[in-house]
PDB file of C-alpha atoms in Angstrom:
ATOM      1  CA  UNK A   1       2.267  35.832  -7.346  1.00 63.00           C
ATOM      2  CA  UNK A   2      -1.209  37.281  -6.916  1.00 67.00           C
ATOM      3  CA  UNK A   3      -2.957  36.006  -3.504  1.00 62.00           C
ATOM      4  CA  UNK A   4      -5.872  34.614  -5.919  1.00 54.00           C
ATOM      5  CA  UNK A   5      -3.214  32.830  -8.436  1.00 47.00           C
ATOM      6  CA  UNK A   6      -2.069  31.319  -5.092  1.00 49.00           C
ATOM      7  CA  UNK A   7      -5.199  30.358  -3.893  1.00 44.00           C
ATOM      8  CA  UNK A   8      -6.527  28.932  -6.913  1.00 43.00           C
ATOM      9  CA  UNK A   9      -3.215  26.533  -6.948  1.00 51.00           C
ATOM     10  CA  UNK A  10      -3.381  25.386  -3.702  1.00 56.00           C
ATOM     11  CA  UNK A  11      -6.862  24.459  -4.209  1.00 51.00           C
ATOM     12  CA  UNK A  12      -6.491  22.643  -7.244  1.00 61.00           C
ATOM     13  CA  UNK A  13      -3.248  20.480  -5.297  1.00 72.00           C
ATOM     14  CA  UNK A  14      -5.487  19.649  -2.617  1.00 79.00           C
ATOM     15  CA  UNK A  15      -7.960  18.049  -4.617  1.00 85.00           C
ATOM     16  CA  UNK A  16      -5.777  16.354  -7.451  1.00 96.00           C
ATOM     17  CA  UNK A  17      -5.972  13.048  -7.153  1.00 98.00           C
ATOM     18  CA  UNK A  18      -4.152  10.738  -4.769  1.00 98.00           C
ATOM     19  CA  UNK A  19      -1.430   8.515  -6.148  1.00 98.00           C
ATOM     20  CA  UNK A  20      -2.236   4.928  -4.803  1.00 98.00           C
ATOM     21  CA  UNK A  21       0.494   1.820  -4.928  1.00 98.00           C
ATOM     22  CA  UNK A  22      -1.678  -0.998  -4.766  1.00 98.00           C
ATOM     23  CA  UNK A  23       0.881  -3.579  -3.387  1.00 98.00           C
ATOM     24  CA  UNK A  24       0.309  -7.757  -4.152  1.00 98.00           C
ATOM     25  CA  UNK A  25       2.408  -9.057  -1.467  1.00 98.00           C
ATOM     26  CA  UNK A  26       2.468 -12.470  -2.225  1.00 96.00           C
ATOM     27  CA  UNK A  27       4.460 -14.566  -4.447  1.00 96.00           C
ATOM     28  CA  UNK A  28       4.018 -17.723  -3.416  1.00 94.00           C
ATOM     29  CA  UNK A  29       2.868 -20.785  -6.236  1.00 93.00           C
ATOM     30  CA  UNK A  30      -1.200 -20.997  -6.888  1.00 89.00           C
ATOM     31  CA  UNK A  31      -1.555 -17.486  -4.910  1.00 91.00           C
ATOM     32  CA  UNK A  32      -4.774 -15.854  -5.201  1.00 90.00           C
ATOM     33  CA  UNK A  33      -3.370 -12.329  -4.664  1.00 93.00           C
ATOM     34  CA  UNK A  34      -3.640 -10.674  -8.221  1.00 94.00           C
ATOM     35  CA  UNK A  35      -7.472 -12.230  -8.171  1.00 92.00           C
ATOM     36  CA  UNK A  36      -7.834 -10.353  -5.013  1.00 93.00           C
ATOM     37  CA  UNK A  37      -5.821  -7.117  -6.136  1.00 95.00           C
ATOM     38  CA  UNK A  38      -8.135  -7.375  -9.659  1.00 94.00           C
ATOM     39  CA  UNK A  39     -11.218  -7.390  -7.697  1.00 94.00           C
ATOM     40  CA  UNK A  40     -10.581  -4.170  -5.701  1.00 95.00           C
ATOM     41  CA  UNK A  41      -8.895  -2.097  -8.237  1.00 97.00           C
ATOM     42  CA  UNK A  42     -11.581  -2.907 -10.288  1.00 94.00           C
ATOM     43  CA  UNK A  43     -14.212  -2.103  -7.684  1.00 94.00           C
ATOM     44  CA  UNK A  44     -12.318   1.223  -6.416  1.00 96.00           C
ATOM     45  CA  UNK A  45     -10.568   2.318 -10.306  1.00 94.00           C
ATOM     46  CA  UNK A  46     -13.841   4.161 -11.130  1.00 92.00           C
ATOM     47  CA  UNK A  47     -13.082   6.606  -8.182  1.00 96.00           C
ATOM     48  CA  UNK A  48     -11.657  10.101  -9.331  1.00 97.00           C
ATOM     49  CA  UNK A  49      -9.832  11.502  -6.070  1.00 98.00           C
ATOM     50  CA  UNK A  50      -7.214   8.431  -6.867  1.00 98.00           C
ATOM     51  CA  UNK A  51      -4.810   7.018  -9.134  1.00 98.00           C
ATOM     52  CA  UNK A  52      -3.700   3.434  -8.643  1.00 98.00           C
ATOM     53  CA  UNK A  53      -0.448   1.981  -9.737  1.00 98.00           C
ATOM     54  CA  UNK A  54      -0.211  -1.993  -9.071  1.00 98.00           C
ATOM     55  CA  UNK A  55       3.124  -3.062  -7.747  1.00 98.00           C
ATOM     56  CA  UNK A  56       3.291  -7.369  -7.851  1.00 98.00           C
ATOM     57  CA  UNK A  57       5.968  -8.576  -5.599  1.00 97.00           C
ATOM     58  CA  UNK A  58       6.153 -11.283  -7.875  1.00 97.00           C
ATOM     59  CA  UNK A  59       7.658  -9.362 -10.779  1.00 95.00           C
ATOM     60  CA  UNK A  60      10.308  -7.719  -8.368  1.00 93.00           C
ATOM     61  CA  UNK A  61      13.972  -9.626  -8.447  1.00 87.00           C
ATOM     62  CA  UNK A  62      15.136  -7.958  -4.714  1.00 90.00           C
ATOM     63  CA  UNK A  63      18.032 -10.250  -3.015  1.00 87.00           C
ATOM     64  CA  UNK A  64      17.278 -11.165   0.134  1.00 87.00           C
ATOM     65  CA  UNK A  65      20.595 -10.171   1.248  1.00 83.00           C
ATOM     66  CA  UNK A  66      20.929  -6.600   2.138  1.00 83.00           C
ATOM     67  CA  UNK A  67      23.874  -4.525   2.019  1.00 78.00           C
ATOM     68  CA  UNK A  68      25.665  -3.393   5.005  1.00 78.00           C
ATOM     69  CA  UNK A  69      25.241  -0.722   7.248  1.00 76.00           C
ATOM     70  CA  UNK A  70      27.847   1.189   5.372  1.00 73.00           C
ATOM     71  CA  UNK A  71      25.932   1.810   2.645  1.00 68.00           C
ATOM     72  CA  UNK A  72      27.350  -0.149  -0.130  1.00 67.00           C
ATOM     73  CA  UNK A  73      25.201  -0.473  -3.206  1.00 64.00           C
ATOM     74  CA  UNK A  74      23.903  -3.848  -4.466  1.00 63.00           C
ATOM     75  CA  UNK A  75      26.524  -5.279  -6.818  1.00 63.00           C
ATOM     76  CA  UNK A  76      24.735  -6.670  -9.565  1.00 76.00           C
ATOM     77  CA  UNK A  77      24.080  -4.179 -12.193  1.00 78.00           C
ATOM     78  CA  UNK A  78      20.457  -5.643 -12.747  1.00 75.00           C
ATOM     79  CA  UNK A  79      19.342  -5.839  -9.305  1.00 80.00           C
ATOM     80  CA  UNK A  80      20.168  -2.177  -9.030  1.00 83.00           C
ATOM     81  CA  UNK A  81      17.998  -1.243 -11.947  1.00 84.00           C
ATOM     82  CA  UNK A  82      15.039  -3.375 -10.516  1.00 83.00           C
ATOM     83  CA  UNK A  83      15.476  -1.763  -7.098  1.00 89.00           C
ATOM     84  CA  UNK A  84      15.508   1.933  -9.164  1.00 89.00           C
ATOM     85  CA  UNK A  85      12.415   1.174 -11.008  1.00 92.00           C
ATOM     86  CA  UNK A  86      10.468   0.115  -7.577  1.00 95.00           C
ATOM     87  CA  UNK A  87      11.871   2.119  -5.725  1.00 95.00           C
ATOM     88  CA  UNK A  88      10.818   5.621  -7.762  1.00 96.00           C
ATOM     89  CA  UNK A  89       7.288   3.960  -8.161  1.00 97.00           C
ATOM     90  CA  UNK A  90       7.109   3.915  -4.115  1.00 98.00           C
ATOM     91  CA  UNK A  91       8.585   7.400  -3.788  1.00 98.00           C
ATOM     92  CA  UNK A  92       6.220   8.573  -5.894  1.00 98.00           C
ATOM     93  CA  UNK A  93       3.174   7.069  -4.420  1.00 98.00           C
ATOM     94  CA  UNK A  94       1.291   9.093  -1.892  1.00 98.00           C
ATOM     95  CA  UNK A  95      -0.718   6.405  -0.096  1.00 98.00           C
ATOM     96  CA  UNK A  96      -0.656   2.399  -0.613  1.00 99.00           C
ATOM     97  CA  UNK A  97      -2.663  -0.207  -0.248  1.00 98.00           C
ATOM     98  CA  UNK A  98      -0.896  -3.514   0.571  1.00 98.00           C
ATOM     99  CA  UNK A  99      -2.851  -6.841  -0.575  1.00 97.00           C
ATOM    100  CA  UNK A 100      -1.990  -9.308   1.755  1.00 97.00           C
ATOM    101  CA  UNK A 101      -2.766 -12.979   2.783  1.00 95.00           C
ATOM    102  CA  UNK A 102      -1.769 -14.442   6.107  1.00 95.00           C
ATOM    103  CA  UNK A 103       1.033 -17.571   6.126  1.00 93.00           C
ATOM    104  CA  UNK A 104       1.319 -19.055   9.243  1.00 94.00           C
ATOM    105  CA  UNK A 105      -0.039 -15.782  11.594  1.00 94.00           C
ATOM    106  CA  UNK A 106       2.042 -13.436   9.853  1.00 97.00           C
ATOM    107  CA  UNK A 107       2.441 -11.873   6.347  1.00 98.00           C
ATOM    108  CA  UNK A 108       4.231 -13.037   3.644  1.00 97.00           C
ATOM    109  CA  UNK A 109       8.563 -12.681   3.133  1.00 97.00           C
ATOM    110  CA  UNK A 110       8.780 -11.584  -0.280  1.00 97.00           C
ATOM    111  CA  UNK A 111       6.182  -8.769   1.293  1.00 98.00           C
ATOM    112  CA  UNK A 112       8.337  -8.221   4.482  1.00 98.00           C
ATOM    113  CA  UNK A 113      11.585  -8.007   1.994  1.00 96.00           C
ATOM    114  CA  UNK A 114      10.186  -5.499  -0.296  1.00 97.00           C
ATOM    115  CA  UNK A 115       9.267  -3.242   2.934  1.00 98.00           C
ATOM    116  CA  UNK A 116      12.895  -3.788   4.307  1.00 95.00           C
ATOM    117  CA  UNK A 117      14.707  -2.716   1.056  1.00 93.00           C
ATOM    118  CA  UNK A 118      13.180   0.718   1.286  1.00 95.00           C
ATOM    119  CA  UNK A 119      12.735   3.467   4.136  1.00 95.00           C
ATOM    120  CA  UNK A 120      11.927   6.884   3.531  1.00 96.00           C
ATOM    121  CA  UNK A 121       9.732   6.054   0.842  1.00 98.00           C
ATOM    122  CA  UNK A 122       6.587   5.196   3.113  1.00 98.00           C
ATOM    123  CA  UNK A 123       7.556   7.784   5.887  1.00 98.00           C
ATOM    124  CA  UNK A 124       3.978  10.306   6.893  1.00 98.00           C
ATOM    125  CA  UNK A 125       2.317   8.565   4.126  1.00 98.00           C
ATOM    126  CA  UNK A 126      -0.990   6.756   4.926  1.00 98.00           C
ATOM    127  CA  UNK A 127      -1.446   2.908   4.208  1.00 98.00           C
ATOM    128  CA  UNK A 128      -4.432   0.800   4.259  1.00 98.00           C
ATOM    129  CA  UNK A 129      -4.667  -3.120   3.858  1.00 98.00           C
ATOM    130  CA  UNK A 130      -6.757  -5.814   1.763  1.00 97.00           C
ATOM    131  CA  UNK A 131      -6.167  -9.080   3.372  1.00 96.00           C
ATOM    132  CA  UNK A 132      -7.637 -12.923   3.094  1.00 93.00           C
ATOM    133  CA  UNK A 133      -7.434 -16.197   4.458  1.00 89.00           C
ATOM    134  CA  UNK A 134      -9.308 -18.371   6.348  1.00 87.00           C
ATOM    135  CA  UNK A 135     -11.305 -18.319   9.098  1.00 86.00           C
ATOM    136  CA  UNK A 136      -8.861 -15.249  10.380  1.00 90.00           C
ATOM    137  CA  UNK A 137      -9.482 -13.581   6.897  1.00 92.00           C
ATOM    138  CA  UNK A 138      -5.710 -12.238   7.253  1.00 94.00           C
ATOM    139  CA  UNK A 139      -6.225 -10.062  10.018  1.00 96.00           C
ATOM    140  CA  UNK A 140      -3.412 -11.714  12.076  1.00 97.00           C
ATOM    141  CA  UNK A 141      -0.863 -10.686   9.200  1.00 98.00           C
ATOM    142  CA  UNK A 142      -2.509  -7.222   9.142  1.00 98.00           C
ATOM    143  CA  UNK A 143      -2.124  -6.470  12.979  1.00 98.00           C
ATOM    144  CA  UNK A 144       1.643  -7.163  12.449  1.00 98.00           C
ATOM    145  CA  UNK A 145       1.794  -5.041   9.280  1.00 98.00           C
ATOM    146  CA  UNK A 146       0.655  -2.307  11.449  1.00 98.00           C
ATOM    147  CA  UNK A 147       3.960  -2.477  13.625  1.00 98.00           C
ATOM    148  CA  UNK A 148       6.392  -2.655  10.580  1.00 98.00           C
ATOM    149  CA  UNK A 149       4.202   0.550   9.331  1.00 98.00           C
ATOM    150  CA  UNK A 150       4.820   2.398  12.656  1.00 98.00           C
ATOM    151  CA  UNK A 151       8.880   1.760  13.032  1.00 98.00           C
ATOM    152  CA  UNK A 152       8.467   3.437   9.432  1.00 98.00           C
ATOM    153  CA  UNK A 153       6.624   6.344  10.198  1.00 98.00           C
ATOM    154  CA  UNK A 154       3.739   5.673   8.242  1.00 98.00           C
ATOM    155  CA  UNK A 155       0.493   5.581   9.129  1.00 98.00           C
ATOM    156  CA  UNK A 156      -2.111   2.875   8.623  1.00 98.00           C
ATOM    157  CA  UNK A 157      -5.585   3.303   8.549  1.00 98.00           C
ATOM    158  CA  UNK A 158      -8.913   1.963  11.272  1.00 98.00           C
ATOM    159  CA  UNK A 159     -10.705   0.182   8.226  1.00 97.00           C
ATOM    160  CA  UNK A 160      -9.274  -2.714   6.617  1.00 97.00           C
ATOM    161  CA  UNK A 161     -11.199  -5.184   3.945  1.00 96.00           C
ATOM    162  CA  UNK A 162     -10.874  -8.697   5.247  1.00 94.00           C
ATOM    163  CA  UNK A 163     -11.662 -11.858   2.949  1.00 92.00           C
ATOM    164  CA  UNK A 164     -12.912 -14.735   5.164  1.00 87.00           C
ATOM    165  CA  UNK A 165     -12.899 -17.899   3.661  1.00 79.00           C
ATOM    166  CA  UNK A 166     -15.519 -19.725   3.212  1.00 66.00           C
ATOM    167  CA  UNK A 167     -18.153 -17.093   3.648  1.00 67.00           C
ATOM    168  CA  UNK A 168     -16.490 -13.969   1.417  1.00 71.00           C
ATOM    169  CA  UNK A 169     -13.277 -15.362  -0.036  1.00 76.00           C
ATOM    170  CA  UNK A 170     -13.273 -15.238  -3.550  1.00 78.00           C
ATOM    171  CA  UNK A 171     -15.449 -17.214  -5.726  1.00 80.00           C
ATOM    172  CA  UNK A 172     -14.306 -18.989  -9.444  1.00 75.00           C
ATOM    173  CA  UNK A 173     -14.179 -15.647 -11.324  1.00 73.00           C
ATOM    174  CA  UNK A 174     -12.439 -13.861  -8.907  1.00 70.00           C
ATOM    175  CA  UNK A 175     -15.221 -11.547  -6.901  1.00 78.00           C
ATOM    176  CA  UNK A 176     -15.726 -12.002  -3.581  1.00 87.00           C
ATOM    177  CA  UNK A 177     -18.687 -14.005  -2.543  1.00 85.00           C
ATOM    178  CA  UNK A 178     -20.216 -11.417  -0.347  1.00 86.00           C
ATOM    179  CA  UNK A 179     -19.730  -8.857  -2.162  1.00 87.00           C
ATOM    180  CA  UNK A 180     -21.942  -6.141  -0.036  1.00 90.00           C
ATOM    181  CA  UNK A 181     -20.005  -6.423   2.678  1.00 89.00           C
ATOM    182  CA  UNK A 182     -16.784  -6.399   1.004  1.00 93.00           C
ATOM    183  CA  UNK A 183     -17.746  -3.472  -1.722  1.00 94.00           C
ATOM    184  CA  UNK A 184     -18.805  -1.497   2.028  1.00 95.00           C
ATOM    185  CA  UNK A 185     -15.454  -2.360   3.629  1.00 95.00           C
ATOM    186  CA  UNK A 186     -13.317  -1.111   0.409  1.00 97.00           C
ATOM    187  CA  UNK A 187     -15.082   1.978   0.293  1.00 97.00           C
ATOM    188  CA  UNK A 188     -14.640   2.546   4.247  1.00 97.00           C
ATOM    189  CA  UNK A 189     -11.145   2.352   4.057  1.00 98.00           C
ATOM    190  CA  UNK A 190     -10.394   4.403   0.658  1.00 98.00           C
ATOM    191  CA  UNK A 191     -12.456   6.717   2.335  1.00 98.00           C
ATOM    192  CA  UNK A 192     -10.013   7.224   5.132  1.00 98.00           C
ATOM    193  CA  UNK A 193      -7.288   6.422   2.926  1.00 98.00           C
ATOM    194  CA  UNK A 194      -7.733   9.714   0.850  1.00 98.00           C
ATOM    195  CA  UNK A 195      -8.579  11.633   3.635  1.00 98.00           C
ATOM    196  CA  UNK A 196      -5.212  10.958   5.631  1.00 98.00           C
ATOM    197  CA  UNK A 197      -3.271  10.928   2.031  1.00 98.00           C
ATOM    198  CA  UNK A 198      -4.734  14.665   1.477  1.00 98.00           C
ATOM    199  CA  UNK A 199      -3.647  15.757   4.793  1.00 98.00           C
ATOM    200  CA  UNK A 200      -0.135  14.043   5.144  1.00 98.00           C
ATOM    201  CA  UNK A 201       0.497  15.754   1.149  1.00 98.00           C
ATOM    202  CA  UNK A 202      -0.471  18.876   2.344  1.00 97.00           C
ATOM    203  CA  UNK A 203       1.144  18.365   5.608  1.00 97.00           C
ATOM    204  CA  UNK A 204       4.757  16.606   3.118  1.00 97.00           C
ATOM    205  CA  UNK A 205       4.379  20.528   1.593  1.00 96.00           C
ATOM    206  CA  UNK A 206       4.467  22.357   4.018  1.00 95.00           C
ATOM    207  CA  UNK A 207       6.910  20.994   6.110  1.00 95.00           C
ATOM    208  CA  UNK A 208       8.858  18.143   4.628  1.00 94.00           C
ATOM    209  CA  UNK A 209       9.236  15.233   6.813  1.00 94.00           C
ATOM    210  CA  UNK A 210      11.809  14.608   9.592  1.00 88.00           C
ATOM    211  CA  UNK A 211      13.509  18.324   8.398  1.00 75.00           C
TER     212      UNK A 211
END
């Protein structure tokens, strides 16, 4: 292949657009998640560097009970296809965003068991976090996030957008109240979120990871 042929390629890789799971991590009753998801995919879907896929923990049906350490697949025939079909959209993803709120100082279990179910799928990839609450805004489930994310060899990013209640949690039609401040914070972190997903891709290229 001509040097320039190669060139031109690896140019036009670099700069195709990032493929973003945007991940609603709660599914508990009354949640405000998919209002909060809404609002940022709306605010960041205009972007062209990304491409966002929405994954609702809600619509997953993933046992908690795991198989065993010897590898035995999930028994029910329907579980496995539901596990296939998240699973590949994970795989595929080259950066995620995880929408979280904060239960009790930690994140959500229907989150947690969605992260547990899967491995190699988030490995070198780059993750960044939407979170709300209270007067904590989430941040307390977000900190802890960022351990789960390192024992899985991904990477999270500095910025995070945080959604403090009352001052700019979401209002009636589902934008957040202050919204300068939040619009500033979700561009921050995609901002860092595309840079890191450019250079872990390249990086997944060259040299897959852990071989």
């Amino acid at each position: 292949m001509p040097e320039t042929t190669r060139a031109i390629e690896s140019a036009t890789a670099e700069n195709a657009a990032l493929r973003v799971a945007v991940i609603v991590g709660s599914a508990r009753g009354g949640r405000v998640g998919p209002s909060v998801a809404e609002w940022f995919t709306r605010h960041v879907g205009e972007r062209t560097d990304i491409e966002l896929d929405v994954i609702d923990v809600a619509d997953l049906d993933l046992p908690v009970a795991m198989p065993g350490w010897d590898g035995l697949p999930v028994p029910a025939p329907a579980i496995r296809v539901n596990l296939a079909n998240v699973s590949s959209r994970l795989a595929a993803a080259q950066a995620f965003v995880v929408v979280t709120p904060e239960y009790n100082h930690s994140f959500p279990a229907a989150l947690k068991n969605l992260i547990d179910w899967h491995y190699v799928q988030w490995q070198a990839k780059p993750i960044g976090f939407v979170s709300y609450g209270g007067l904590g805004g989430g941040l307390r489930a977000v900190e802890q996030l960022r351990q789960v994310f390192a024992e899985l060899h991904a990477m999270t990013v500095r910025d995070s957008v945080s959604l403090h209640g009352p001052w700019s949690g979401l209002g009636e039609d589902g934008v957040p109240l202050d919204t300068t401040v939040c619009e500033g914070a979700a561009k921050s972190m995609i901002d860092q979120l595309v840079w890191w997903g450019r250079a872990l891709r390249a990086a997944r290229a060259t040299h897959p990871y852990g071989k």
